Structure formats: C-alpha cells, structure tokens
PDB file of N, CA and C in Angstrom:
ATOM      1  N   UNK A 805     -17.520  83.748 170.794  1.00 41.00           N
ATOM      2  CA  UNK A 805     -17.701  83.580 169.367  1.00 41.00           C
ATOM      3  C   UNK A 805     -16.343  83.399 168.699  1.00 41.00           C
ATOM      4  N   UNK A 806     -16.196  82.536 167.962  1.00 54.00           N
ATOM      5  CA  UNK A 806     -15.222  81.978 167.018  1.00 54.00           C
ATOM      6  C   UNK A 806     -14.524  83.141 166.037  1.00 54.00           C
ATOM      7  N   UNK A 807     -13.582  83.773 166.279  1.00 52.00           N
ATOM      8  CA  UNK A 807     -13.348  85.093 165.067  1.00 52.00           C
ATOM      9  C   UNK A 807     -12.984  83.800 163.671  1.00 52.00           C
ATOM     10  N   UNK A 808     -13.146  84.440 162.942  1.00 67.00           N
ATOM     11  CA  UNK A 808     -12.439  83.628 161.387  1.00 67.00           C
ATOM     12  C   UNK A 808     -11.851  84.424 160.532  1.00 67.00           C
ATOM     13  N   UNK A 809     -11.328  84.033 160.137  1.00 76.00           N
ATOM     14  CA  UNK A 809      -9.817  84.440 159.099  1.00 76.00           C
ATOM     15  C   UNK A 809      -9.888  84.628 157.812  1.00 76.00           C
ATOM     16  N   UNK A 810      -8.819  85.190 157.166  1.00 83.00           N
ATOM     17  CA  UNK A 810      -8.955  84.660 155.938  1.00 83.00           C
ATOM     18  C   UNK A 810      -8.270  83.452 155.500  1.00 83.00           C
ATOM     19  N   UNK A 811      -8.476  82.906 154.688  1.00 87.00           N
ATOM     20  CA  UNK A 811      -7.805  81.671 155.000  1.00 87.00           C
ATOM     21  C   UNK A 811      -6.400  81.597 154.298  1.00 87.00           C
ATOM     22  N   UNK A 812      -6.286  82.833 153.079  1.00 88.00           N
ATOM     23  CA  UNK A 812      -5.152  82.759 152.177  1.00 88.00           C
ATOM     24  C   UNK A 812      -4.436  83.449 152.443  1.00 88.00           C
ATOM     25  N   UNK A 813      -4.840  84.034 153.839  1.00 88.00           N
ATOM     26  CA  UNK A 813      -3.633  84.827 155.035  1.00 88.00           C
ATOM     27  C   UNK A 813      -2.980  84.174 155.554  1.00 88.00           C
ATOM     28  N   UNK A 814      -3.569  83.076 156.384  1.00 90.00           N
ATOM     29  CA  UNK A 814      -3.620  81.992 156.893  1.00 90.00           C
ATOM     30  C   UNK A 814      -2.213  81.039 156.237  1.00 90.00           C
ATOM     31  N   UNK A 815      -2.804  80.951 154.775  1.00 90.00           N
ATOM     32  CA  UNK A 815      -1.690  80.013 154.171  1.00 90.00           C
ATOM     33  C   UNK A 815      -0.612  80.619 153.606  1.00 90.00           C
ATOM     34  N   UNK A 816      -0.603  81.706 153.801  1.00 91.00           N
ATOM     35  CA  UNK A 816       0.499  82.549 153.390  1.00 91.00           C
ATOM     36  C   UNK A 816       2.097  82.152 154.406  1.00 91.00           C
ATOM     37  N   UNK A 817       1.629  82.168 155.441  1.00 94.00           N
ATOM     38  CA  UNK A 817       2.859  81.666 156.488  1.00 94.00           C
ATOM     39  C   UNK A 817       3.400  80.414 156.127  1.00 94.00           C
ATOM     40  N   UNK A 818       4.958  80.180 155.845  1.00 95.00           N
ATOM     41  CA  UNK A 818       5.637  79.230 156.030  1.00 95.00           C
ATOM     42  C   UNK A 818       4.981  78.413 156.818  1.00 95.00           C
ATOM     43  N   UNK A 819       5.294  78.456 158.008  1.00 95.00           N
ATOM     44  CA  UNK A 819       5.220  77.416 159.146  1.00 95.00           C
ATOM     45  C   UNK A 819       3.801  76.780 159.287  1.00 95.00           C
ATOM     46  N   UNK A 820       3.084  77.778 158.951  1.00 95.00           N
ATOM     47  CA  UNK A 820       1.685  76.950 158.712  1.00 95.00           C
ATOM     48  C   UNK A 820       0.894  76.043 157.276  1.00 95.00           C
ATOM     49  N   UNK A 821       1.867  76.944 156.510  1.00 95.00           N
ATOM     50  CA  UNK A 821       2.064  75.373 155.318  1.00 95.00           C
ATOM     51  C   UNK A 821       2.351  74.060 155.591  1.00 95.00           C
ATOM     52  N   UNK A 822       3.506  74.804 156.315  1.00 96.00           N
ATOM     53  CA  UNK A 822       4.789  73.226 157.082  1.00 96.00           C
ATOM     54  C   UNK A 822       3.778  72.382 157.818  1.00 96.00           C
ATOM     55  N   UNK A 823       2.777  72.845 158.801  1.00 96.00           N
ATOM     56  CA  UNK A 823       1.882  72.119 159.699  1.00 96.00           C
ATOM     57  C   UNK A 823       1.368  71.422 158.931  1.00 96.00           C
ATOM     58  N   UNK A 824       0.225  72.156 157.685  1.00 96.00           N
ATOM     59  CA  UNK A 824      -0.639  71.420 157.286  1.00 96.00           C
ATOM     60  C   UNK A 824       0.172  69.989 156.163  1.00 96.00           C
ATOM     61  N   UNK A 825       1.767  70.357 155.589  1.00 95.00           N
ATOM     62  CA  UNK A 825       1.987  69.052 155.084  1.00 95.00           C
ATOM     63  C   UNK A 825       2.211  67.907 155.990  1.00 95.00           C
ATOM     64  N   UNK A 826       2.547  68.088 157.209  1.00 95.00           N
ATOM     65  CA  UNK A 826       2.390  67.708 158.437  1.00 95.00           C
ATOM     66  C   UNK A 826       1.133  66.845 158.515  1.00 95.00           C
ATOM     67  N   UNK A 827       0.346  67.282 158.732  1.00 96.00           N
ATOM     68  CA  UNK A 827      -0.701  66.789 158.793  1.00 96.00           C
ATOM     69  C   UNK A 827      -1.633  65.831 158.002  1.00 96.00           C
ATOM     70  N   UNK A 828      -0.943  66.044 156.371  1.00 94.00           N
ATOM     71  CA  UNK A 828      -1.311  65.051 155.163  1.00 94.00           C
ATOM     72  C   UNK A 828      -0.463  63.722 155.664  1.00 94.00           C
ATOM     73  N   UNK A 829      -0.006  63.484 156.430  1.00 93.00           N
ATOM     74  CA  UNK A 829       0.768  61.812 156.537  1.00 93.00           C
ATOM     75  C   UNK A 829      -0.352  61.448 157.958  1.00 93.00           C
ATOM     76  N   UNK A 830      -0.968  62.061 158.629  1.00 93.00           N
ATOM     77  CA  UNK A 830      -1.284  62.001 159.581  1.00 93.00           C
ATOM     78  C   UNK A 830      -2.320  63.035 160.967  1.00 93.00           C
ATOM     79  N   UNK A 831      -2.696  62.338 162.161  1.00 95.00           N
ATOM     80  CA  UNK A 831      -2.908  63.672 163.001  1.00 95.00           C
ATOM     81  C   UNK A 831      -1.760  63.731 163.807  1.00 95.00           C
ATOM     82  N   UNK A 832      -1.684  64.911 164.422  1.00 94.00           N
ATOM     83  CA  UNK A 832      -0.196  65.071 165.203  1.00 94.00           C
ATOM     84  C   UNK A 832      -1.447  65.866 166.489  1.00 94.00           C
ATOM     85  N   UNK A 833      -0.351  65.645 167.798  1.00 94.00           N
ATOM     86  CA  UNK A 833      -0.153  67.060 168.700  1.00 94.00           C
ATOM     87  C   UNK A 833       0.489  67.824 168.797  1.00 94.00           C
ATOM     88  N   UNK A 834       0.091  68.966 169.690  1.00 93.00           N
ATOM     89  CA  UNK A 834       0.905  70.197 168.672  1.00 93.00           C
ATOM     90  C   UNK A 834       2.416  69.939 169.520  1.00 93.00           C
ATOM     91  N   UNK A 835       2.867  69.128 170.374  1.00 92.00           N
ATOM     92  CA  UNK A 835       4.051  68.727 171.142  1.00 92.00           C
ATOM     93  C   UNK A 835       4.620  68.175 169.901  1.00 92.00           C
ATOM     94  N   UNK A 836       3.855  66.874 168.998  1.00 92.00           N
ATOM     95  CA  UNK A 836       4.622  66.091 168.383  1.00 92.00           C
ATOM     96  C   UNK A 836       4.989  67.284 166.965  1.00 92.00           C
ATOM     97  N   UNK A 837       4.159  67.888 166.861  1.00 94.00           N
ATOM     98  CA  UNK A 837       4.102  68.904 165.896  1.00 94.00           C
ATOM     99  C   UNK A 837       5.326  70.226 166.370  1.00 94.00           C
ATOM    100  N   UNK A 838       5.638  70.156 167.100  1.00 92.00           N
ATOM    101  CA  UNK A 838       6.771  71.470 167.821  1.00 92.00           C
ATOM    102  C   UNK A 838       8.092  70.923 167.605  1.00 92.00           C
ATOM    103  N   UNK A 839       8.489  69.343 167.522  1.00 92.00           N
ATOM    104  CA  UNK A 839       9.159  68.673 167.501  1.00 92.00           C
ATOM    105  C   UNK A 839       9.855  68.868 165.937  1.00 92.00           C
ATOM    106  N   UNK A 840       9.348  69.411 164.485  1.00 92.00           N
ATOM    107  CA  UNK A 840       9.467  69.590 163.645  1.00 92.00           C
ATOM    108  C   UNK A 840      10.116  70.945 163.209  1.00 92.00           C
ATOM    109  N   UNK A 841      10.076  71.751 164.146  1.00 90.00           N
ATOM    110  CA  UNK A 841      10.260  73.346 163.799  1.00 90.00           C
ATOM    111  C   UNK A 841      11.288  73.584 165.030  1.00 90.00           C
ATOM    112  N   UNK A 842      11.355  74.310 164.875  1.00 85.00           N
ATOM    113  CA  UNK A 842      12.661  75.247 165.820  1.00 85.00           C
ATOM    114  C   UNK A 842      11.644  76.615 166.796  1.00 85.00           C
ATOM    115  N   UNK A 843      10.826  76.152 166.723  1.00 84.00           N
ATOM    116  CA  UNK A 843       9.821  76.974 168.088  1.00 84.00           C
ATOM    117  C   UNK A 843       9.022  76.346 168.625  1.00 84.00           C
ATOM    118  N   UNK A 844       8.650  76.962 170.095  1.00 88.00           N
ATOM    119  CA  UNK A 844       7.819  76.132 171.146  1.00 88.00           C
ATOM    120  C   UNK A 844       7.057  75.693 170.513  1.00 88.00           C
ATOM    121  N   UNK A 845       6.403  74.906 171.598  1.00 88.00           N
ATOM    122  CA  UNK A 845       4.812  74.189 171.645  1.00 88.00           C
ATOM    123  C   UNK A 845       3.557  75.242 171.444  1.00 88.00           C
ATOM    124  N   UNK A 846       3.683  76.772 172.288  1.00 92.00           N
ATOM    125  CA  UNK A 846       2.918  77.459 172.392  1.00 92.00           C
ATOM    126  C   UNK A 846       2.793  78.064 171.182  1.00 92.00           C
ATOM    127  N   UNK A 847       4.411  78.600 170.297  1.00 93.00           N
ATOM    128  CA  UNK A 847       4.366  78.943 168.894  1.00 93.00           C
ATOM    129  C   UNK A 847       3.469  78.435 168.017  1.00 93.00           C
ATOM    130  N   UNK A 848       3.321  77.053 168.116  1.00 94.00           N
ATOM    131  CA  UNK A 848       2.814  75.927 166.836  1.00 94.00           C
ATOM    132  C   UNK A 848       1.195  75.958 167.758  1.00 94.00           C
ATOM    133  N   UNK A 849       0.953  75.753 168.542  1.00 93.00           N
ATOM    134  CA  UNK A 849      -0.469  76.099 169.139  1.00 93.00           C
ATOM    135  C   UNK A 849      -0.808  77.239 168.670  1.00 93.00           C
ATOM    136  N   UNK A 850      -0.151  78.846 168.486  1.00 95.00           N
ATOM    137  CA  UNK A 850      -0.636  79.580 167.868  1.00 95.00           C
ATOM    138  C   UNK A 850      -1.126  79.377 166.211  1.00 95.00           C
ATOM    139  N   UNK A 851      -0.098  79.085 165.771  1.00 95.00           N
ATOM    140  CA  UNK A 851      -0.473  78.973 164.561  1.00 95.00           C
ATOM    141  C   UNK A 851      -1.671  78.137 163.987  1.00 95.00           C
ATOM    142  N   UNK A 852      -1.773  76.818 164.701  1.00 95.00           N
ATOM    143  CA  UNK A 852      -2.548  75.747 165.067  1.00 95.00           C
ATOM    144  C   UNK A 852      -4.347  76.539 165.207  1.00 95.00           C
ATOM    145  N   UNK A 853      -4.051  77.192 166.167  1.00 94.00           N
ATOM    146  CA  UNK A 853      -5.237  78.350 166.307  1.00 94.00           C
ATOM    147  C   UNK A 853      -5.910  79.073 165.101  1.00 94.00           C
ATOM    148  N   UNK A 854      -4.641  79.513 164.640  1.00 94.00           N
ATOM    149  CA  UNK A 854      -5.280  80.864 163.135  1.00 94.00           C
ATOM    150  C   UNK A 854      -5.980  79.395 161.838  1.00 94.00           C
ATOM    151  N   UNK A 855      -5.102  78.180 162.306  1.00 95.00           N
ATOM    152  CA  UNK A 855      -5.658  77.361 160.751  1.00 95.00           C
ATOM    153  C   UNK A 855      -6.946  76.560 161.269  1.00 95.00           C
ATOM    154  N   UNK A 856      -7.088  76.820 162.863  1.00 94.00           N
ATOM    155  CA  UNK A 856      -8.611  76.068 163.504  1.00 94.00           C
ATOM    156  C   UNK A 856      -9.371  77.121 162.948  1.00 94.00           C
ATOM    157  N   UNK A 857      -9.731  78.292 163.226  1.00 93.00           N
ATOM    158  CA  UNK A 857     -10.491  79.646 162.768  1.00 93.00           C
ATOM    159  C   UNK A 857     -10.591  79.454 161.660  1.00 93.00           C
ATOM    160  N   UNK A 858      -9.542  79.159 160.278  1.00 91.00           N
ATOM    161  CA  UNK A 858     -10.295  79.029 158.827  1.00 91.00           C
ATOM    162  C   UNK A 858     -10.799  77.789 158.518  1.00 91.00           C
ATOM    163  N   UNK A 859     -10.768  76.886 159.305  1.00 91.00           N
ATOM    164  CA  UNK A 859     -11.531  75.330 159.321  1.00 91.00           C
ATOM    165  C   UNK A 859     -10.484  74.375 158.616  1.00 91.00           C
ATOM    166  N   UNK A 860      -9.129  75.240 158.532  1.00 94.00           N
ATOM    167  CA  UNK A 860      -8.232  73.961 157.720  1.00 94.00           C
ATOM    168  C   UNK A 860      -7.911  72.712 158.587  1.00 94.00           C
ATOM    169  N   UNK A 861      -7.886  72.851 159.502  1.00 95.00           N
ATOM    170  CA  UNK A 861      -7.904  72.117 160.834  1.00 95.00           C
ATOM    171  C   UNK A 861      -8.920  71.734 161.857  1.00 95.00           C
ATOM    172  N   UNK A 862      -8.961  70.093 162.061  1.00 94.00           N
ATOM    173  CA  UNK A 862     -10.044  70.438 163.595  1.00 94.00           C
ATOM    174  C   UNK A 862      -9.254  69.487 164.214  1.00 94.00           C
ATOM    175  N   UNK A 863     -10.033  69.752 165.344  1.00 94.00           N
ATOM    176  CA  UNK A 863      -9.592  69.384 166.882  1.00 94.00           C
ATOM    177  C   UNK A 863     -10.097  68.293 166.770  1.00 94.00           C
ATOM    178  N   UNK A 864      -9.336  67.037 167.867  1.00 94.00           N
ATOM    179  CA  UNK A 864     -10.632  65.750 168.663  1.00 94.00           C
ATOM    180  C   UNK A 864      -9.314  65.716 169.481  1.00 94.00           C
ATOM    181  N   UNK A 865     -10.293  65.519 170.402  1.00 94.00           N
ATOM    182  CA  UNK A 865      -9.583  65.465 171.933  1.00 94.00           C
ATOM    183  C   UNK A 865      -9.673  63.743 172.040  1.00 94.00           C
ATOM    184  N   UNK A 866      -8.535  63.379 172.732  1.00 91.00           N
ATOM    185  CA  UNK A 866      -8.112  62.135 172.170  1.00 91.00           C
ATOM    186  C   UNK A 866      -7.497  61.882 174.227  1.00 91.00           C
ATOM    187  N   UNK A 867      -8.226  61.423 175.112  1.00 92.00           N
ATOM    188  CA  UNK A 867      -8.270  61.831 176.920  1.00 92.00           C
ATOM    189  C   UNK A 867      -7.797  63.106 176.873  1.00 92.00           C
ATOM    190  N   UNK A 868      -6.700  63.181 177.816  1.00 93.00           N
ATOM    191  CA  UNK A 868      -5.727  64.707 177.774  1.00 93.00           C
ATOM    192  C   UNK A 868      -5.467  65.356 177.157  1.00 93.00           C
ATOM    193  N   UNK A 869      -4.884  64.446 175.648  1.00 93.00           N
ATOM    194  CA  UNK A 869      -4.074  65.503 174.357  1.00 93.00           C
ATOM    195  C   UNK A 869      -5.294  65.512 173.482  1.00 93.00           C
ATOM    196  N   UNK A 870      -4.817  66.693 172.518  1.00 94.00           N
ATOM    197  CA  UNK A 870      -5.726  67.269 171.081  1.00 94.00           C
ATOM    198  C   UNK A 870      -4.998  66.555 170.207  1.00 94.00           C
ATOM    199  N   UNK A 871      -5.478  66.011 169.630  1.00 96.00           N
ATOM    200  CA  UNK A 871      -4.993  65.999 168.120  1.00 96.00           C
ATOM    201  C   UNK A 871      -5.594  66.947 166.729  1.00 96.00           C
ATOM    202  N   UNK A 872      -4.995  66.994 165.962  1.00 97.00           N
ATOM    203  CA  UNK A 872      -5.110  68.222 164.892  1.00 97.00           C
ATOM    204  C   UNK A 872      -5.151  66.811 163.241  1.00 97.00           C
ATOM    205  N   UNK A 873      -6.182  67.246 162.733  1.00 96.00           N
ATOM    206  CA  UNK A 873      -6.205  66.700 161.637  1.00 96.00           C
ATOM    207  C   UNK A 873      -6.660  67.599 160.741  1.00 96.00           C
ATOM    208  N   UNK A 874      -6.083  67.299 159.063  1.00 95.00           N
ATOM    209  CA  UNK A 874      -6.039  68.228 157.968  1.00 95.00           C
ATOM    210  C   UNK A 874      -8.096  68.303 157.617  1.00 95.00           C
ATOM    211  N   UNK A 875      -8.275  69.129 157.425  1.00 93.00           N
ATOM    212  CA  UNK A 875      -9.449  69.252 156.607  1.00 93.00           C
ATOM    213  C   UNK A 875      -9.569  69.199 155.232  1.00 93.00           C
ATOM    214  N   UNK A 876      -9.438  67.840 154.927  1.00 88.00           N
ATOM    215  CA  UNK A 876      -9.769  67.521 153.452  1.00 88.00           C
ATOM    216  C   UNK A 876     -10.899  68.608 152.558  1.00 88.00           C
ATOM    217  N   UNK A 877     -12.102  68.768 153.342  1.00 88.00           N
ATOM    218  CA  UNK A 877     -13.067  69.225 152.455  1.00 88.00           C
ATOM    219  C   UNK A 877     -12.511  70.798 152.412  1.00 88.00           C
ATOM    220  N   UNK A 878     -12.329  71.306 153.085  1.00 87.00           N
ATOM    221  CA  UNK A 878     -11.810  72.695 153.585  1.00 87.00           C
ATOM    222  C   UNK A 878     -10.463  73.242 152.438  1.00 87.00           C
ATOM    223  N   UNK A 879      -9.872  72.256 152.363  1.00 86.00           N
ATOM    224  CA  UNK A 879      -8.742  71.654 151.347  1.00 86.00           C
ATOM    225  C   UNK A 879      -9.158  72.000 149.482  1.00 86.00           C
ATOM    226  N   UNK A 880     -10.041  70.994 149.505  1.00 86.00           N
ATOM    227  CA  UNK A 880     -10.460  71.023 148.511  1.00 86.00           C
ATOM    228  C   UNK A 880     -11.017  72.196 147.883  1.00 86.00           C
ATOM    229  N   UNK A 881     -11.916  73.321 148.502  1.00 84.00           N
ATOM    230  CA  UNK A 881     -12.466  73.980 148.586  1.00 84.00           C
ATOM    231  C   UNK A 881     -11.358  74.952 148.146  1.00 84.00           C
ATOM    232  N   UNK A 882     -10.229  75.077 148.255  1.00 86.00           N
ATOM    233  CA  UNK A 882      -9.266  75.897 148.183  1.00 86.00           C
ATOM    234  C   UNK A 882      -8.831  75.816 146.612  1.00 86.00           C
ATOM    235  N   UNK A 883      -8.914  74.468 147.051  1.00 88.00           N
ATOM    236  CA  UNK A 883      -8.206  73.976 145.545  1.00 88.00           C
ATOM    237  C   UNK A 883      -9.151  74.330 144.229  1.00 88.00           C
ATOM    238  N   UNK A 884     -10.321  74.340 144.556  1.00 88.00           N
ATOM    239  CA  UNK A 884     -11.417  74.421 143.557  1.00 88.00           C
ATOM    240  C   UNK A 884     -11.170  76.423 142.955  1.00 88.00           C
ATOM    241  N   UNK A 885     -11.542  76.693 144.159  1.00 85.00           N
ATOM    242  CA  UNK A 885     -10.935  78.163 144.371  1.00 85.00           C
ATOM    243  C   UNK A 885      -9.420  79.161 142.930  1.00 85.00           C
ATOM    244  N   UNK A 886      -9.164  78.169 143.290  1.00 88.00           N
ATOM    245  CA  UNK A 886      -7.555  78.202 142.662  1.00 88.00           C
ATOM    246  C   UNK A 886      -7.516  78.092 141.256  1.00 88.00           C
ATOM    247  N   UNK A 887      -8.318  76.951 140.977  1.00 92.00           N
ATOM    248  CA  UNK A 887      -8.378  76.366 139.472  1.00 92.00           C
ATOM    249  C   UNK A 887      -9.230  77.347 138.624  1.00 92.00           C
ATOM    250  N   UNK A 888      -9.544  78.192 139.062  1.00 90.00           N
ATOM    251  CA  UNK A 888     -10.110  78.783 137.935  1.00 90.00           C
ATOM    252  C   UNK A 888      -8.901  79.386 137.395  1.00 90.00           C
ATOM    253  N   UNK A 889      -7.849  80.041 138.372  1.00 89.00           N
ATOM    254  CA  UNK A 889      -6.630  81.269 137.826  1.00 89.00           C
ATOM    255  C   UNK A 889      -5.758  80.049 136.924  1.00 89.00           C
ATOM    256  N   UNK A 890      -5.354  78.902 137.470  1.00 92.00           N
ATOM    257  CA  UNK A 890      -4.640  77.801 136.451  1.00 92.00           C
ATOM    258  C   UNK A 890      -4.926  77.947 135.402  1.00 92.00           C
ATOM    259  N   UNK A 891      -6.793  77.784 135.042  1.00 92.00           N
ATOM    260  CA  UNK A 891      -7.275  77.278 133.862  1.00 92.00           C
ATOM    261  C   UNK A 891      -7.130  78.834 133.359  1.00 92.00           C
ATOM    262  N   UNK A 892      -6.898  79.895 133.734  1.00 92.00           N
ATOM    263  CA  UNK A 892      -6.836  81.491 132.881  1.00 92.00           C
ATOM    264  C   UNK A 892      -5.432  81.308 132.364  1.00 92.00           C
ATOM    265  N   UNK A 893      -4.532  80.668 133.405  1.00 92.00           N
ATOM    266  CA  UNK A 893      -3.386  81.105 132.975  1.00 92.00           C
ATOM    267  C   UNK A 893      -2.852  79.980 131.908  1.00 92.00           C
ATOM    268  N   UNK A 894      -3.281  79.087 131.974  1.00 93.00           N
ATOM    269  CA  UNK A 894      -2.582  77.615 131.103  1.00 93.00           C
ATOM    270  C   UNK A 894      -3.675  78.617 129.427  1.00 93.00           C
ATOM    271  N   UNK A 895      -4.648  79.163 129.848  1.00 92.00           N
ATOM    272  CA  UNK A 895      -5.236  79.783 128.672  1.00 92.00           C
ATOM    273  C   UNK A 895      -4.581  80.763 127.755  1.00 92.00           C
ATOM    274  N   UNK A 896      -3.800  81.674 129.097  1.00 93.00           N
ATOM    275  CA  UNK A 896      -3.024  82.501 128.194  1.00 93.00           C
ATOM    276  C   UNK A 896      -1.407  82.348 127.969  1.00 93.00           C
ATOM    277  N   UNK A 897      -0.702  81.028 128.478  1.00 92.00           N
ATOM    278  CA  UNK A 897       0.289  80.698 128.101  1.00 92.00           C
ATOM    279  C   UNK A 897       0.044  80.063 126.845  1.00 92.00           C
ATOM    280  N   UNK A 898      -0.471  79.365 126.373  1.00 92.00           N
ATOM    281  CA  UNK A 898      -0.988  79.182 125.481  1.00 92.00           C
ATOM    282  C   UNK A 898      -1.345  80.100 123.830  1.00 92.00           C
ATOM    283  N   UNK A 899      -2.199  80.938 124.494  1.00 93.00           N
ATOM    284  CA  UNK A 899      -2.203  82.611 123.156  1.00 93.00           C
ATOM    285  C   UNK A 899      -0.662  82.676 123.103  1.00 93.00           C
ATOM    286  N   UNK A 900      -0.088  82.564 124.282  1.00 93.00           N
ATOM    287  CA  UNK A 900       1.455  83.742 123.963  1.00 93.00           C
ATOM    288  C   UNK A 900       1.999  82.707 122.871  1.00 93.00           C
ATOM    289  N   UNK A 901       2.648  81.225 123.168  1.00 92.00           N
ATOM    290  CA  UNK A 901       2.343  80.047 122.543  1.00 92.00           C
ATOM    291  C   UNK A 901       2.365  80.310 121.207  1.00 92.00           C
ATOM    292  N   UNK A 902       1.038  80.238 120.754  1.00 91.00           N
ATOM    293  CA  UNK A 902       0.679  80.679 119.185  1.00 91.00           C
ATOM    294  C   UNK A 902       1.368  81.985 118.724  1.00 91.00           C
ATOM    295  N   UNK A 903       1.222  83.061 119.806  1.00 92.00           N
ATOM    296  CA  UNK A 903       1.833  83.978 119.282  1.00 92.00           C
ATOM    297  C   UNK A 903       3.133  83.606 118.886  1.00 92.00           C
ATOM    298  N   UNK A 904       4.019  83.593 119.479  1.00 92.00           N
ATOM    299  CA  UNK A 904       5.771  83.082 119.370  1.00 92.00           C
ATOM    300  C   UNK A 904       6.138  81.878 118.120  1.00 92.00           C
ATOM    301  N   UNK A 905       4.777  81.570 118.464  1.00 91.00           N
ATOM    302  CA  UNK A 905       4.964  80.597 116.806  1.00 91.00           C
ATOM    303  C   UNK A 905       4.397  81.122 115.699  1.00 91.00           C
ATOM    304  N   UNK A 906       3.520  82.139 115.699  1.00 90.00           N
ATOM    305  CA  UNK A 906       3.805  82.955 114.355  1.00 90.00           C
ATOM    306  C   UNK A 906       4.925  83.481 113.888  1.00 90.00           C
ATOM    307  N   UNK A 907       5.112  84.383 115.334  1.00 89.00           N
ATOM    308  CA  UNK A 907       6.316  84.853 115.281  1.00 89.00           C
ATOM    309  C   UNK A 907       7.853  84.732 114.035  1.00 89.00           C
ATOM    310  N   UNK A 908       7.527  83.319 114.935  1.00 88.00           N
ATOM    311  CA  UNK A 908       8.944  82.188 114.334  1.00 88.00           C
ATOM    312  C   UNK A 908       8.837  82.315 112.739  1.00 88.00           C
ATOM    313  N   UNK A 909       7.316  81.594 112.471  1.00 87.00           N
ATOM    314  CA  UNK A 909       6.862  81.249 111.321  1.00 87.00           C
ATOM    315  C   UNK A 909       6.898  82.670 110.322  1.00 87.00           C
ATOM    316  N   UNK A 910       6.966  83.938 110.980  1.00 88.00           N
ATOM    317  CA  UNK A 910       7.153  84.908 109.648  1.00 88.00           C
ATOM    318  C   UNK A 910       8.664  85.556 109.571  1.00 88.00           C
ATOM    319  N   UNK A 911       9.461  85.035 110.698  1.00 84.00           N
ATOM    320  CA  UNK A 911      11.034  85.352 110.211  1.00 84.00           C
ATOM    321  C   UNK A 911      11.882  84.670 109.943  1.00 84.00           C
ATOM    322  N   UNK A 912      10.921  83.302 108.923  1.00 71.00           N
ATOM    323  CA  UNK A 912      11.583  82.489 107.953  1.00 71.00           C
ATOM    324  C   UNK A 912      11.332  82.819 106.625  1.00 71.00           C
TER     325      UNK A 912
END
C-alpha cells in the first residue's frame, strides 16, 4: 500500500521545490535530474519518492528509464488551496490601507 504525505511537508523542502521547477520545462530522469543538485541519484530518487506519494509527480516508464512529470492537476489543486489566504490577506492589507490613510488624513 502506497503511504501518502502531506503534501505541504512535501513542499516545504528546498530541493524538492527545485525538482518540481525542474519539471515545469519538462520530464526529466532522476540521473538527468541529479545532474542539477550537488547529491546522488539515490538522494533525488528519494525525494522523487515523497513528491510520487503526494501525487505531485508521476511516473511512465519510458523501456529502462522512468521519467517524472509535474502534476498539473495536483498543482493546481494547491494553488486553489492557497488562494483563499491571498484573497484574506490582499483583504486585510487593504483595511490597514484605509486605516493609514485616515490616519494621514487627521494629522493634517
């Protein structure tokens, strides 16, 4: 059975950010993908692993080698995720905003 992750554990790591921008130009193997970082093949296969488990990544076996491609929908899903705290916070930069311009406006 497949363990799964969290996924904003997941994206918390440098290097597995680094993969997945990696992966927006393209699919890589995790050889051509090791080639980018300053640790093994087996390193970036690990990591490769924790972002297969949250579905940011899948596999297609391509004869011998894997290739790793980004999960757009998986992606998105994140992003959707996210936008609610943007739309709170662009909400309350905003109040502060008005506030600071009263502010202004009564120590003239």
């Amino acid at each position: 059975m497949k363990t799964r992750r969290d996924v904003f554990q997941a994206i918390a790591d440098p290097t597995r950010r680094a993969i997945i921008m990696l992966l927006t130009v393209g699919a890589l193997t995790p050889n051509a993908m090791a080639e980018h970082f300053n640790s093994s093949r087996q390193a970036v296969s690990k990591h490769l692993q924790i972002l297969s488990e949250c579905e940011i990544v899948r596999q297609e076996q391509q004869g011998r080698e894997i290739h790793y491609h980004l999960n757009a929908d998986k992606m998105k899903e994140i992003e959707k995720w996210l936008e609610q705290f943007k739309q709170l916070l662009t909400k309350r930069f905003n109040q502060l905003d008005n506030v600071l311009e009263q502010l202004k406006l009564t120590r003239k």
